XYZ file of C-alpha atoms in Angstrom:
72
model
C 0.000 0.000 0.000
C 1.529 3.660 -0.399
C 5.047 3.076 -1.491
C 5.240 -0.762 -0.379
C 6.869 -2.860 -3.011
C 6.647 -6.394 -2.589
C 9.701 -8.722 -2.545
C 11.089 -10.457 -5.658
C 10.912 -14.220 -5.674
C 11.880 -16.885 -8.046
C 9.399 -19.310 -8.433
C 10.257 -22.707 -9.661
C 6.829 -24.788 -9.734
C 3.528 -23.966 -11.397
C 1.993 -22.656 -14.864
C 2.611 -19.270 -16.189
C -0.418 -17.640 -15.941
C -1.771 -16.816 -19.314
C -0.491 -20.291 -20.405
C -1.824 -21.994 -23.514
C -1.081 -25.232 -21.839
C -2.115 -23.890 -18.088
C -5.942 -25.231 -18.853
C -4.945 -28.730 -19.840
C -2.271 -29.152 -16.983
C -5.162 -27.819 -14.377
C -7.994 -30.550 -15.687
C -5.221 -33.498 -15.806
C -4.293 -32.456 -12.120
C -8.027 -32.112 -11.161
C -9.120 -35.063 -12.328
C -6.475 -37.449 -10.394
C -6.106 -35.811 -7.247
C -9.211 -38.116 -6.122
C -6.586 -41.200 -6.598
C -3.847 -39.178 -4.481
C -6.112 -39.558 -1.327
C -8.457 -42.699 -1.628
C -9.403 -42.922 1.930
C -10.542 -38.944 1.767
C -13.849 -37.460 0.852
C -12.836 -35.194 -2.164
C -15.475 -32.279 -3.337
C -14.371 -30.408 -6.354
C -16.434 -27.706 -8.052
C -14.728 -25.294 -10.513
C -11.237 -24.300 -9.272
C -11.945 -25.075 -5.319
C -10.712 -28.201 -3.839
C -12.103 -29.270 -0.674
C -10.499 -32.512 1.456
C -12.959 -34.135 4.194
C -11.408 -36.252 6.620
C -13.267 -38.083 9.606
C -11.773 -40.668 12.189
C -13.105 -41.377 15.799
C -10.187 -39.657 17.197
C -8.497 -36.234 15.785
C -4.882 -37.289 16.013
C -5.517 -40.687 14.259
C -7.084 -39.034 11.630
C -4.262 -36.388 10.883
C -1.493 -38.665 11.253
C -3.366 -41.900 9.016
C -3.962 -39.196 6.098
C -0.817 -37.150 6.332
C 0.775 -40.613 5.938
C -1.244 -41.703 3.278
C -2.015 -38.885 1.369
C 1.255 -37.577 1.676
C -0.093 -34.310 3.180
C 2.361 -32.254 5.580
């Protein structure tokens, strides 16, 4: 805000934005990430992603996915 200039970073993952290919690599990532995480609920609508994850006990649940889903 004002005179505030943000730092610069280097980003080495992702799609350009503005990307002919960004589209296509979106919709193949979209349409696996069910398979990355079998045991969670996975609710997808547009470009929102939402993971639900239940267990009896809060800790067991966290540590079981994290493991699983390779989520850290």
């Amino acid at each position: 805000m004002g005179d505030s200039v943000s730092c610069v970073g280097h980003i080495t993952t992702g799609v350009p934005q503005g990307s002919v290919l960004g589209p296509l690599l979106f919709l193949l990532y979209v349409n696996d990430i069910c398979y990355a995480a079998p045991d969670t609920n996975v609710k997808l609508f547009a470009d929102d992603t939402n993971l639900f994850l239940s267990d009896k006990i809060l800790i067991t649940c966290i540590k079981s996915k994290s493991e699983s889903a390779s989520i850290t």
